[in-house]
Amino acid sequence: MKQDDEQAVNWFRKAGSQGYARAQYNLGWMYEPWSGRRARLPQAVLWIRKAAEQGNVLAQYNLGLMYANAEGVRQDDAEAIDWLGRAAKQGFARAQEVLSRREAIARGSSDGTSGSLSELTRGRTVLETEIESALIYPSTTFWNL
């Protein structure tokens, strides 16, 4: 079967509208600029937030990155820390790493960065997160409904 992104968006939207968190996350993912589709960041944020609010760990982590890097939202360290913290509490290693590095820098144990969330998360694209997550959390990755 040929891949049909528009059909995938339609099905994800139907499932997401019924509260299915994985579909909400997948739909948000499809609106990201690097997805190869026409970027619609407000839609990406809307659907990723819905999934994050339901406890989807990848959505929580990526929403934290979006707040840290002003991607589709205004830059807000408090919001970034909140969402990264939620993902970290669920055992998501990348979120734990970012937050622990930030704490170490705040205590004076510098690793050569300023300790800002945008600097600590720079270069951590959502796609890299998806690839890593496919290896670590196969049940939560992009196409797994």
XYZ file of C-alpha atoms in Angstrom:
145
model
C 0.000 0.000 0.000
C 1.291 3.437 -0.912
C 1.888 5.875 1.948
C -0.795 8.543 2.049
C -0.018 11.284 4.572
C -3.348 13.056 4.074
C -5.212 9.847 4.820
C -3.017 9.300 7.898
C -3.820 12.834 9.115
C -7.533 12.172 8.667
C -7.404 8.937 10.674
C -5.179 10.421 13.375
C -7.557 13.389 13.671
C -10.574 11.078 14.035
C -8.881 8.983 16.711
C -7.350 12.052 18.398
C -10.739 13.777 18.543
C -11.970 10.777 20.508
C -9.193 11.278 23.061
C -6.691 8.670 21.881
C -3.331 10.077 23.091
C -1.082 8.227 20.629
C -3.141 9.481 17.718
C -3.010 13.021 19.130
C 0.761 12.814 19.400
C 1.105 11.327 15.922
C -1.082 14.068 14.474
C 0.986 16.760 16.187
C 4.109 15.097 14.848
C 2.739 15.293 11.307
C 2.380 19.080 11.620
C 6.029 19.620 12.627
C 8.228 21.469 10.078
C 10.630 18.565 9.583
C 7.823 16.055 8.880
C 8.043 16.815 5.175
C 4.521 18.250 5.169
C 3.521 21.890 5.232
C 4.370 22.983 8.756
C 1.522 24.165 10.957
C 3.116 24.686 14.338
C -0.027 25.901 16.125
C -1.702 22.613 15.150
C 1.390 20.636 16.173
C 1.388 22.291 19.605
C -2.361 21.786 20.049
C -2.257 18.032 19.400
C 1.037 17.372 21.168
C -0.293 19.223 24.234
C -3.474 17.104 24.227
C -1.358 13.935 24.237
C 1.015 15.341 26.870
C -1.890 16.190 29.164
C -2.952 12.538 28.967
C 0.504 11.371 30.045
C 2.108 10.451 26.705
C 5.800 10.591 27.625
C 7.052 11.514 24.145
C 4.522 14.321 23.924
C 5.548 15.608 27.348
C 9.234 15.568 26.410
C 8.688 17.196 23.026
C 6.354 19.843 24.429
C 9.121 20.638 26.925
C 11.556 21.003 24.024
C 9.123 23.253 22.205
C 8.906 25.579 25.222
C 12.672 25.494 25.752
C 13.377 26.426 22.139
C 10.375 28.666 21.296
C 9.148 26.219 18.678
C 5.515 27.088 18.008
C 5.151 28.661 21.476
C 6.807 31.512 23.319
C 10.018 30.500 25.086
C 9.166 29.654 28.684
C 11.648 27.838 30.945
C 9.039 27.218 33.643
C 6.731 25.437 31.184
C 9.689 23.571 29.672
C 10.794 22.358 33.103
C 7.252 21.317 33.984
C 6.822 19.174 30.849
C 10.366 17.793 30.919
C 9.820 16.979 34.593
C 6.657 15.040 33.815
C 8.522 13.002 31.197
C 11.443 12.489 33.580
C 9.104 11.176 36.291
C 7.941 8.544 33.827
C 11.547 7.434 33.363
C 12.279 9.137 30.029
C 16.087 9.265 30.040
C 16.528 12.292 27.758
C 14.332 14.445 29.990
C 16.182 13.231 33.076
C 19.505 14.057 31.407
C 18.504 17.606 30.450
C 17.132 18.370 33.909
C 20.074 16.837 35.779
C 22.589 18.763 33.628
C 20.658 21.953 34.324
C 20.729 21.277 38.072
C 24.461 20.498 38.005
C 25.194 23.748 36.196
C 23.025 25.682 38.663
C 25.117 24.202 41.507
C 28.292 25.422 39.804
C 29.410 22.213 38.132
C 29.771 23.738 34.682
C 30.153 21.647 31.579
C 30.887 24.650 29.381
C 27.264 25.630 28.769
C 25.251 28.455 30.244
C 22.694 26.024 31.640
C 19.799 27.567 29.739
C 17.275 25.020 28.601
C 17.490 26.207 25.017
C 21.250 25.591 25.038
C 20.924 22.205 26.745
C 18.265 21.028 24.297
C 19.666 22.615 21.134
C 20.312 20.028 18.482
C 17.953 17.543 20.126
C 15.461 17.350 17.339
C 12.169 15.641 17.743
C 13.167 13.260 14.939
C 16.226 12.134 16.925
C 13.936 11.624 19.883
C 11.611 9.509 17.765
C 14.461 7.331 16.505
C 15.858 6.825 20.001
C 12.403 6.212 21.378
C 11.710 3.545 18.791
C 14.603 1.614 20.300
C 13.791 2.366 23.942
C 9.990 2.646 24.006
C 8.710 0.695 20.977
C 5.096 0.855 22.137
C 4.995 4.681 22.117
C 6.601 5.495 18.797
C 5.205 7.363 15.856
C 3.172 4.890 13.812
C 2.354 2.467 16.583
C -1.369 2.816 17.153
